[in-house]
């Protein structure tokens, strides 16, 4: 919904009158030409064909949730193959590796979020994430991609979705850091769409006399933005077949995972997911389920407690697989969605959004006052005819940085990063000092350029010096 050319004032007036949103021009007389231009281009970008049907359904009231009649657990490929899957896993790994080697896989990071919980100024990708070198999230992923490129002798183009709010800062961060060693020709940034916030009566919120209150339209917007930005076309030119999708906030993610890509491709899936075993029945992650034969994520808040708590005869949870927002998506699938038209359900959140009242005064509400609408990428899963789920070890691949402190904070993430580094070292036969309670008694960071996976570390084990209690060790 971002656009370059803006409407004339008269056309804007007519557009708003026709859609009952004329208040957006209340202060036009007070604006200078640049501000007027800004407001008019935002009004131009409003798509009332999209917005108007949402007002009754999602804004003026809470949508009613119609739970499917039958919700079944979704089948999941286990971390380690069972006897009947050994051959399949071997073939999958071969296929995944051959797709990477032949340049058919791209990395895709969604980085358009507002990161409000982290309370960090600027794009979240600039957040210093690692325990010793304080590498930013952008640098961690860039080095991971470089390492995979080196390992397979192939180019992995990297697509990064920003938002209009953080696009310039994101590009500037890459330029200032020499693209973190990657070839700029293989890195593409593009902004996602924006949605206005609404007062509960359906009126669009005016954030200042010359600007609407706009926010990114959710990570689900990535499936459209890939198309509108030209990224899909670029992928097609490069012969990309599979897209490795991950979020900006998980420094432990395998940016490219041959086994996952291979299982997905071998089963001819269109969009696939990684899963972790939930830490507790009501853990705040989406639940993988099967609805009408399609893999469907049901949010923790929507899955009835009775189902969330239900157990199998062996004591495991029936719905034990949680989503961690890591996917492989077939490029063709995204192209077809856009070609044939698709829509994802909207999710409503009532948030505190400052606004200009009818007298032109700025109001800073202390209670949630406005409705924000977002789409979620996992809602595209049921649109896929085939979709696989691959279980992974949470400690190995998941250490999100969401909050400033506490759970899922930089502190907890760095601890997990150290634990994983220690696990890789121990697996390679290197002794890691541990405290009596088992915690690692050292600060350890492994550069992705040194080893991007445990096997790569094992190969280089002989070059690693012994680690003593209390050491601070950067392995690079
Ligand atoms: P989150 O759900 O953590 O949202 O996004 P957020 O906006 O980053 O953070 P909070 O909720 O305001 O604290 C998960 C991933 O999806 C991306 C984020 O950048 C993050 O990588 N995302 C989210 C987008 O790219 N666009 C969006 O509109 C929303």
Coordinates of C-alpha atoms and ligand atoms in Angstrom, one line a residue:
X1 CA 0.0 0.0 0.0
X2 CA 2.9 2.3 -0.4
X3 CA 3.0 4.5 -3.5
X4 CA 5.0 7.2 -5.2
X5 CA 2.5 9.3 -7.1
X6 CA -0.1 11.1 -5.1
X7 CA -3.6 12.3 -5.7
X8 CA -4.8 15.8 -6.3
X9 CA -6.5 17.3 -3.2
X10 CA -9.8 17.2 -4.9
X11 CA -9.5 13.5 -5.8
X12 CA -8.4 12.7 -2.3
X13 CA -11.4 14.6 -0.9
X14 CA -13.7 12.6 -3.2
X15 CA -12.1 9.3 -2.3
X16 CA -12.4 10.0 1.4
X17 CA -16.0 11.3 1.2
X18 CA -17.0 8.2 -0.7
X19 CA -15.6 6.0 2.0
X20 CA -16.7 8.0 5.1
X21 CA -13.1 9.0 6.0
X22 CA -13.2 12.8 5.3
X23 CA -11.7 13.6 8.7
X24 CA -8.3 12.7 7.4
X25 CA -8.2 16.1 5.6
X26 CA -9.3 18.1 8.6
X27 CA -6.0 19.9 9.0
X28 CA -4.9 20.1 5.4
X29 CA -5.0 24.0 5.5
X30 CA -2.3 23.9 8.1
X31 CA 0.2 21.8 6.1
X32 CA 3.2 23.0 4.1
X33 CA 3.6 21.6 0.6
X34 CA 5.8 18.7 1.6
X35 CA 3.4 17.7 4.4
X36 CA 0.4 18.0 2.0
X37 CA 2.3 15.7 -0.4
X38 CA 3.0 13.2 2.3
X39 CA -0.7 13.0 3.4
X40 CA -2.0 12.8 -0.1
X41 CA 0.3 10.0 -1.1
X42 CA -0.8 8.0 2.0
X43 CA -4.4 8.6 1.1
X44 CA -3.7 7.5 -2.4
X45 CA -2.3 4.3 -1.1
X46 CA -5.4 3.4 0.8
X47 CA -7.2 0.5 -0.8
X48 CA -10.8 0.8 0.3
X49 CA -11.8 -2.3 -1.7
X50 CA -9.6 -4.1 0.8
X51 CA -10.3 -2.0 3.9
X52 CA -14.1 -1.5 3.8
X53 CA -15.1 -5.2 4.1
X54 CA -12.8 -5.5 7.1
X55 CA -14.5 -2.7 9.1
X56 CA -17.6 -4.6 10.1
X57 CA -15.8 -8.0 10.3
X58 CA -12.8 -7.0 12.4
X59 CA -12.8 -3.4 13.5
X60 CA -16.2 -2.5 14.8
X61 CA -16.4 -5.8 16.6
X62 CA -14.3 -8.7 17.5
X63 CA -14.5 -11.4 14.8
X64 CA -16.2 -14.5 16.0
X65 CA -13.9 -17.5 15.8
X66 CA -15.4 -20.5 14.1
X67 CA -13.3 -23.4 15.2
X68 CA -13.3 -26.3 12.7
X69 CA -15.4 -29.3 13.7
X70 CA -12.6 -31.7 13.5
X71 CA -9.1 -30.8 14.6
X72 CA -6.5 -33.6 14.4
X73 CA -2.8 -33.6 15.3
X74 CA -0.6 -33.0 12.2
X75 CA 2.0 -35.7 11.3
X76 CA 5.5 -34.6 11.9
X77 CA 8.9 -35.9 10.7
X78 CA 10.9 -36.7 13.9
X79 CA 14.4 -35.2 14.5
X80 CA 16.0 -38.6 14.2
X81 CA 14.6 -40.9 11.6
X82 CA 12.8 -44.0 12.8
X83 CA 14.0 -47.2 11.1
X84 CA 11.5 -46.9 8.3
X85 CA 12.6 -43.3 7.6
X86 CA 16.4 -43.8 7.5
X87 CA 16.5 -44.2 3.7
X88 CA 14.2 -41.3 3.2
X89 CA 16.2 -39.0 5.4
X90 CA 19.4 -40.0 3.5
X91 CA 17.7 -39.2 0.1
X92 CA 16.3 -35.9 1.5
X93 CA 19.7 -34.8 2.7
X94 CA 21.1 -35.6 -0.8
X95 CA 18.3 -33.7 -2.5
X96 CA 18.6 -30.7 -0.2
X97 CA 22.3 -30.5 -0.7
X98 CA 22.0 -30.8 -4.4
X99 CA 19.4 -28.0 -4.6
X100 CA 21.7 -25.8 -2.6
X101 CA 24.7 -26.7 -4.7
X102 CA 22.9 -26.0 -7.9
X103 CA 21.9 -22.5 -6.7
X104 CA 18.1 -23.2 -6.4
X105 CA 17.7 -22.0 -2.8
X106 CA 17.3 -18.5 -1.5
X107 CA 17.2 -17.1 2.0
X108 CA 14.3 -14.9 3.0
X109 CA 14.2 -12.9 6.2
X110 CA 11.1 -11.0 7.4
X111 CA 12.4 -7.9 9.1
X112 CA 9.5 -5.5 8.8
X113 CA 8.1 -5.8 12.3
X114 CA 8.1 -2.9 14.8
X115 CA 9.9 -4.8 17.6
X116 CA 7.9 -2.9 20.2
X117 CA 8.5 -5.4 22.9
X118 CA 12.3 -5.2 22.5
X119 CA 12.1 -1.4 22.8
X120 CA 15.2 -0.9 20.5
X121 CA 15.6 2.1 18.3
X122 CA 16.0 1.1 14.7
X123 CA 15.7 -2.1 12.7
X124 CA 15.7 -5.2 14.9
X125 CA 18.4 -6.6 12.6
X126 CA 20.8 -4.0 14.0
X127 CA 20.3 -5.4 17.5
X128 CA 23.6 -6.7 19.0
X129 CA 22.8 -10.3 19.6
X130 CA 25.9 -12.5 20.2
X131 CA 27.4 -13.0 23.6
X132 CA 31.0 -11.9 23.0
X133 CA 31.4 -10.0 19.7
X134 CA 28.0 -8.4 20.0
X135 CA 27.4 -9.2 16.4
X136 CA 24.1 -7.8 15.1
X137 CA 21.4 -10.2 13.9
X138 CA 22.0 -9.0 10.3
X139 CA 25.7 -9.9 10.7
X140 CA 24.9 -13.3 12.2
X141 CA 22.6 -14.3 9.3
X142 CA 25.0 -12.8 6.7
X143 CA 27.8 -14.9 8.0
X144 CA 25.6 -17.9 8.1
X145 CA 24.7 -17.4 4.4
X146 CA 28.4 -16.8 3.5
X147 CA 29.3 -20.0 5.2
X148 CA 26.7 -22.0 3.4
X149 CA 27.8 -20.4 0.1
X150 CA 31.4 -21.5 0.8
X151 CA 30.4 -25.0 1.9
X152 CA 28.4 -25.6 -1.3
X153 CA 30.2 -23.4 -3.8
X154 CA 27.0 -21.8 -4.7
X155 CA 25.3 -18.4 -4.4
X156 CA 22.5 -18.1 -1.9
X157 CA 20.6 -14.8 -2.7
X158 CA 19.2 -13.2 0.4
X159 CA 15.9 -11.3 0.3
X160 CA 15.1 -9.1 3.2
X161 CA 11.6 -7.7 3.8
X162 CA 11.6 -4.4 5.6
X163 CA 8.8 -1.9 6.2
X164 CA 8.6 1.6 5.0
X165 CA 9.4 2.7 8.5
X166 CA 12.8 0.8 8.7
X167 CA 13.7 0.3 5.1
X168 CA 16.2 3.2 4.7
X169 CA 17.9 2.4 8.1
X170 CA 18.2 -1.3 7.1
X171 CA 19.7 -0.5 3.7
X172 CA 22.1 2.0 5.4
X173 CA 23.2 -0.7 7.9
X174 CA 24.1 -3.0 5.0
X175 CA 26.0 -0.2 3.2
X176 CA 27.8 0.9 6.3
X177 CA 29.0 -2.6 6.9
X178 CA 30.0 -3.5 3.4
X179 CA 27.0 -5.9 3.2
X180 CA 28.7 -7.9 5.9
X181 CA 31.0 -9.4 3.4
X182 CA 28.2 -10.6 1.0
X183 CA 28.0 -9.5 -2.6
X184 CA 25.4 -6.6 -2.8
X185 CA 24.2 -8.0 -6.1
X186 CA 22.9 -11.0 -4.2
X187 CA 21.1 -9.1 -1.4
X188 CA 17.7 -7.5 -2.0
X189 CA 15.8 -5.3 0.4
X190 CA 12.1 -4.5 -0.2
X191 CA 9.4 -2.9 2.0
X192 CA 6.2 -4.6 2.9
X193 CA 2.7 -3.2 2.7
X194 CA 1.2 -1.0 5.5
X195 CA -2.3 -1.0 7.0
X196 CA -3.8 2.0 8.8
X197 CA -5.0 1.7 12.4
X198 CA -8.6 2.3 13.1
X199 CA -10.7 3.8 15.8
X200 CA -13.3 1.3 17.0
X201 CA -15.9 3.1 15.0
X202 CA -14.0 2.3 11.8
X203 CA -12.5 5.7 11.3
X204 CA -8.8 5.7 10.2
X205 CA -6.5 7.1 12.9
X206 CA -4.7 10.3 12.1
X207 CA -1.3 10.2 13.8
X208 CA -0.4 13.8 13.1
X209 CA -2.0 16.4 10.9
X210 CA 0.0 15.2 7.9
X211 CA 0.1 11.4 8.5
X212 CA -2.1 8.5 9.1
X213 CA -1.3 5.9 11.8
X214 CA 0.2 3.2 9.6
X215 CA 1.8 -0.1 10.6
X216 CA 3.2 -3.0 8.7
X217 CA 0.5 -5.5 7.5
X218 CA 2.0 -8.5 9.3
X219 CA 4.5 -11.2 8.2
X220 CA 1.7 -12.6 6.1
X221 CA 2.2 -9.5 3.9
X222 CA 5.5 -11.1 2.8
X223 CA 3.7 -13.4 0.4
X224 CA 2.3 -10.5 -1.5
X225 CA 5.4 -8.2 -1.1
X226 CA 7.6 -10.9 -2.6
X227 CA 5.5 -10.5 -5.7
X228 CA 4.9 -6.8 -5.8
X229 CA 8.5 -6.0 -5.1
X230 CA 9.8 -8.0 -8.0
X231 CA 11.7 -10.3 -5.7
X232 CA 9.8 -13.4 -7.1
X233 CA 10.7 -12.4 -10.6
X234 CA 14.3 -11.9 -9.5
X235 CA 14.2 -15.4 -8.0
X236 CA 12.8 -16.8 -11.2
X237 CA 15.6 -15.2 -13.3
X238 CA 18.1 -16.8 -11.0
X239 CA 16.5 -20.2 -11.1
X240 CA 15.5 -20.2 -7.4
X241 CA 13.0 -23.0 -6.6
X242 CA 12.9 -23.0 -2.8
X243 CA 12.7 -20.1 -0.3
X244 CA 14.2 -20.6 3.2
X245 CA 12.0 -18.3 5.3
X246 CA 13.0 -17.1 8.8
X247 CA 12.4 -14.2 11.2
X248 CA 14.8 -11.6 12.2
X249 CA 14.9 -12.4 15.8
X250 CA 16.4 -15.9 16.1
X251 CA 20.2 -16.0 16.0
X252 CA 20.3 -19.8 16.2
X253 CA 18.2 -20.4 13.1
X254 CA 19.8 -22.5 10.4
X255 CA 19.6 -20.0 7.6
X256 CA 19.6 -22.8 5.1
X257 CA 18.9 -26.4 6.3
X258 CA 19.6 -29.1 3.6
X259 CA 17.7 -31.8 5.5
X260 CA 14.6 -29.6 5.9
X261 CA 14.7 -28.4 2.3
X262 CA 15.2 -31.9 1.1
X263 CA 12.3 -33.4 3.1
X264 CA 10.1 -30.6 1.8
X265 CA 11.2 -31.1 -1.8
X266 CA 11.1 -34.9 -1.7
X267 CA 7.5 -34.8 -0.6
X268 CA 6.7 -32.2 -3.3
X269 CA 5.4 -29.9 -0.6
X270 CA 4.6 -26.3 -1.3
X271 CA 5.0 -24.8 2.1
X272 CA 6.6 -26.6 5.1
X273 CA 7.4 -25.8 8.7
X274 CA 9.8 -26.6 11.5
X275 CA 8.3 -27.5 14.8
X276 CA 9.4 -27.9 18.4
X277 CA 7.9 -30.0 21.1
X278 CA 5.9 -27.6 23.2
X279 CA 7.4 -27.0 26.6
X280 CA 3.9 -27.1 28.2
X281 CA 0.4 -27.7 26.9
X282 CA -0.5 -24.0 26.9
X283 CA 2.9 -22.7 25.7
X284 CA 2.4 -19.5 23.7
X285 CA 3.2 -20.9 20.3
X286 CA 0.9 -21.9 17.4
X287 CA -0.2 -25.5 17.4
X288 CA 0.3 -27.6 14.3
X289 CA -3.0 -29.4 13.5
X290 CA -4.7 -31.0 10.6
X291 CA -8.0 -29.5 9.5
X292 CA -9.8 -31.0 6.4
X293 CA -6.6 -32.8 5.6
X294 CA -4.6 -29.6 5.5
X295 CA -1.8 -28.5 7.9
X296 CA -3.2 -25.6 9.9
X297 CA -1.7 -23.6 12.7
X298 CA -4.1 -22.8 15.5
X299 CA -2.9 -20.1 17.8
X300 CA -2.4 -21.0 21.5
X301 CA -5.2 -18.6 22.4
X302 CA -7.6 -20.3 20.0
X303 CA -7.0 -24.0 20.7
X304 CA -9.5 -25.2 23.3
X305 CA -7.7 -26.1 26.5
X306 CA -9.3 -29.5 26.4
X307 CA -7.4 -30.3 23.2
X308 CA -4.2 -28.5 24.3
X309 CA -4.1 -30.7 27.4
X310 CA -5.2 -34.0 25.7
X311 CA -2.6 -36.8 26.0
X312 CA -1.8 -39.9 24.1
X313 CA -1.6 -43.3 25.9
X314 CA 2.2 -42.9 26.2
X315 CA 1.7 -39.6 28.1
X316 CA 2.8 -37.3 25.3
X317 CA 0.6 -34.4 24.3
X318 CA -1.7 -35.1 21.3
X319 CA -1.0 -31.6 20.1
X320 CA 2.7 -31.4 21.0
X321 CA 4.1 -29.6 18.0
X322 CA 4.6 -25.9 18.2
X323 CA 5.4 -23.5 15.4
X324 CA 8.6 -21.4 15.5
X325 CA 8.0 -19.5 12.3
X326 CA 10.6 -21.3 10.1
X327 CA 9.4 -22.4 6.7
X328 CA 10.5 -23.6 3.3
X329 CA 8.3 -22.2 0.6
X330 CA 8.3 -23.3 -3.0
X331 CA 8.7 -20.2 -5.2
X332 CA 6.0 -21.5 -7.6
X333 CA 3.5 -21.7 -4.7
X334 CA 4.0 -18.0 -3.9
X335 CA 3.8 -17.1 -7.6
X336 CA 0.5 -19.1 -8.0
X337 CA -1.0 -17.5 -5.0
X338 CA -0.4 -14.1 -6.4
X339 CA -1.4 -15.1 -9.9
X340 CA -4.8 -16.5 -8.9
X341 CA -5.5 -14.0 -6.0
X342 CA -5.5 -15.1 -2.4
X343 CA -6.4 -13.6 0.9
X344 CA -5.2 -14.5 4.4
X345 CA -7.4 -14.0 7.4
X346 CA -6.8 -10.8 9.4
X347 CA -5.8 -10.8 13.0
X348 CA -7.1 -8.0 15.2
X349 CA -5.1 -6.4 18.0
X350 CA -6.3 -3.5 20.1
X351 CA -3.2 -1.3 20.9
X352 CA -2.4 2.1 22.3
X353 CA -2.1 4.4 19.3
X354 CA -1.5 8.1 19.7
X355 CA -3.9 10.2 17.6
X356 CA -5.0 13.7 16.7
X357 CA -8.4 14.6 18.0
X358 CA -11.0 16.7 16.2
X359 CA -9.4 19.9 17.7
X360 CA -6.0 19.0 16.4
X361 CA -4.7 18.1 19.8
X362 CA -2.4 15.0 20.2
X363 CA -3.9 12.4 22.5
X364 CA -1.6 9.9 24.1
X365 CA -4.0 7.2 25.3
X366 CA -3.1 5.2 28.4
X367 CA -5.4 2.4 27.4
X368 CA -5.6 0.4 24.2
X369 CA -7.8 2.5 21.9
X370 CA -7.2 1.5 18.3
X371 CA -7.5 -1.6 16.2
X372 CA -4.4 -2.9 14.2
X373 CA -4.9 -5.6 11.6
X374 CA -2.2 -8.0 10.5
X375 CA -2.0 -11.2 8.5
X376 CA 0.2 -14.1 9.5
X377 CA 2.4 -16.2 7.2
X378 CA 1.4 -19.5 8.7
X379 CA -2.2 -18.9 7.6
X380 CA -1.0 -19.7 4.1
X381 CA -0.2 -23.3 5.1
X382 CA -3.8 -24.6 4.5
X383 CA -3.6 -23.1 1.0
X384 CA -0.8 -25.6 0.2
X385 CA -1.9 -29.0 -1.1
X386 CA 1.2 -30.6 0.4
X387 CA 3.0 -29.4 3.5
X388 CA 5.4 -31.2 5.7
X389 CA 6.5 -30.5 9.3
X390 CA 10.0 -31.3 10.6
X391 CA 10.7 -31.5 14.3
X392 CA 13.9 -29.8 15.5
X393 CA 15.6 -29.6 18.8
X394 CA 14.7 -26.3 20.4
X395 CA 18.1 -25.9 22.1
X396 CA 19.8 -26.3 18.8
X397 CA 17.9 -23.9 16.6
X398 CA 15.7 -21.6 18.6
X399 CA 16.7 -18.6 20.8
X400 CA 14.4 -15.7 19.9
X401 CA 15.1 -12.2 21.1
X402 CA 11.6 -10.7 21.5
X403 CA 11.6 -8.9 24.9
X404 CA 14.0 -6.4 26.6
X405 CA 14.3 -8.6 29.7
X406 CA 13.2 -12.0 31.0
X407 CA 11.9 -14.8 28.7
X408 CA 13.0 -14.6 25.1
X409 CA 15.3 -11.6 25.8
X410 CA 18.8 -11.0 24.7
X411 CA 20.0 -12.4 28.0
X412 CA 18.2 -15.7 27.6
X413 CA 19.1 -15.9 23.9
X414 CA 22.9 -15.4 24.7
X415 CA 22.7 -18.1 27.3
X416 CA 21.2 -20.5 24.7
X417 CA 23.8 -19.4 22.1
X418 CA 26.6 -20.3 24.6
X419 CA 24.9 -23.6 25.4
X420 CA 24.7 -24.5 21.7
X421 CA 28.3 -23.6 21.1
X422 CA 29.2 -25.8 24.0
X423 CA 27.1 -28.7 22.7
X424 CA 28.8 -28.4 19.3
X425 CA 32.3 -28.4 20.9
X426 CA 31.5 -31.4 23.1
X427 CA 30.1 -33.3 20.1
X428 CA 33.5 -32.6 18.4
X429 CA 35.3 -34.1 21.4
X430 CA 36.4 -30.9 23.0
X431 CA 36.0 -30.5 26.8
X432 CA 33.9 -27.6 27.9
X433 CA 34.1 -26.5 31.5
X434 CA 30.8 -26.8 33.3
X435 CA 29.7 -25.8 36.8
X436 CA 28.3 -28.4 39.3
X437 CA 24.8 -27.6 38.1
X438 CA 25.8 -28.4 34.5
X439 CA 25.8 -24.8 33.2
X440 CA 28.7 -23.8 30.9
X441 CA 31.5 -22.2 32.9
X442 CA 32.8 -20.0 30.1
X443 CA 31.6 -17.4 27.5
X444 CA 31.8 -19.1 24.1
X445 CA 30.9 -17.8 20.7
X446 CA 31.5 -19.6 17.4
X447 CA 31.6 -17.5 14.3
X448 CA 29.3 -18.9 11.6
X449 CA 32.2 -18.3 9.2
X450 CA 34.2 -20.9 11.2
X451 CA 31.4 -23.4 11.5
X452 CA 27.8 -23.0 10.5
X453 CA 26.8 -26.5 11.6
X454 CA 28.1 -29.1 14.1
X455 CA 29.6 -31.2 11.4
X456 CA 31.7 -28.2 10.1
X457 CA 33.0 -27.7 13.7
X458 CA 33.9 -31.3 14.1
X459 CA 36.1 -31.1 11.0
X460 CA 38.1 -28.2 12.5
X461 CA 38.2 -29.5 16.0
X462 CA 42.0 -30.0 16.0
X463 CA 42.5 -26.2 15.5
X464 CA 40.5 -25.3 18.7
X465 CA 42.5 -24.5 21.8
X466 CA 41.5 -26.0 25.2
X467 CA 38.9 -24.0 27.1
X468 CA 39.4 -23.3 30.8
X469 CA 36.8 -22.4 33.4
X470 CA 35.8 -18.7 33.2
X471 CA 37.4 -18.2 29.7
X472 CA 35.9 -15.9 27.2
X473 CA 36.4 -17.7 23.9
X474 CA 35.6 -16.5 20.4
X475 CA 36.2 -19.3 17.9
X476 CA 36.8 -17.8 14.4
Ligands
LIG1 P1 6.8 -10.3 15.8 O1 5.5 -11.1 15.9 O2 7.8 -10.7 16.8 O3 6.5 -8.8 15.8 O4 7.4 -10.6 14.4 P2 7.5 -7.6 15.8 O5 6.7 -6.5 15.2 O6 8.8 -7.8 15.3 O7 7.7 -7.3 17.4 P3 6.6 -6.7 18.5 O8 5.5 -7.7 18.5 O9 6.2 -5.4 18.0 O10 7.4 -6.7 19.7 C1 7.9 -11.8 14.0 C2 8.7 -11.6 12.8 O11 7.9 -11.2 11.7 C3 8.4 -9.9 11.2 C4 9.3 -9.4 12.3 O12 10.2 -8.5 11.8 C5 9.9 -10.6 12.9 O13 11.0 -11.1 12.1 N1 7.3 -9.1 10.9 C6 6.3 -8.9 11.7 C7 7.3 -8.5 9.6 O14 8.3 -8.6 8.9 N2 6.3 -7.6 9.3 C8 5.2 -7.5 10.2 O15 4.3 -6.7 9.8 C9 5.2 -8.1 11.4

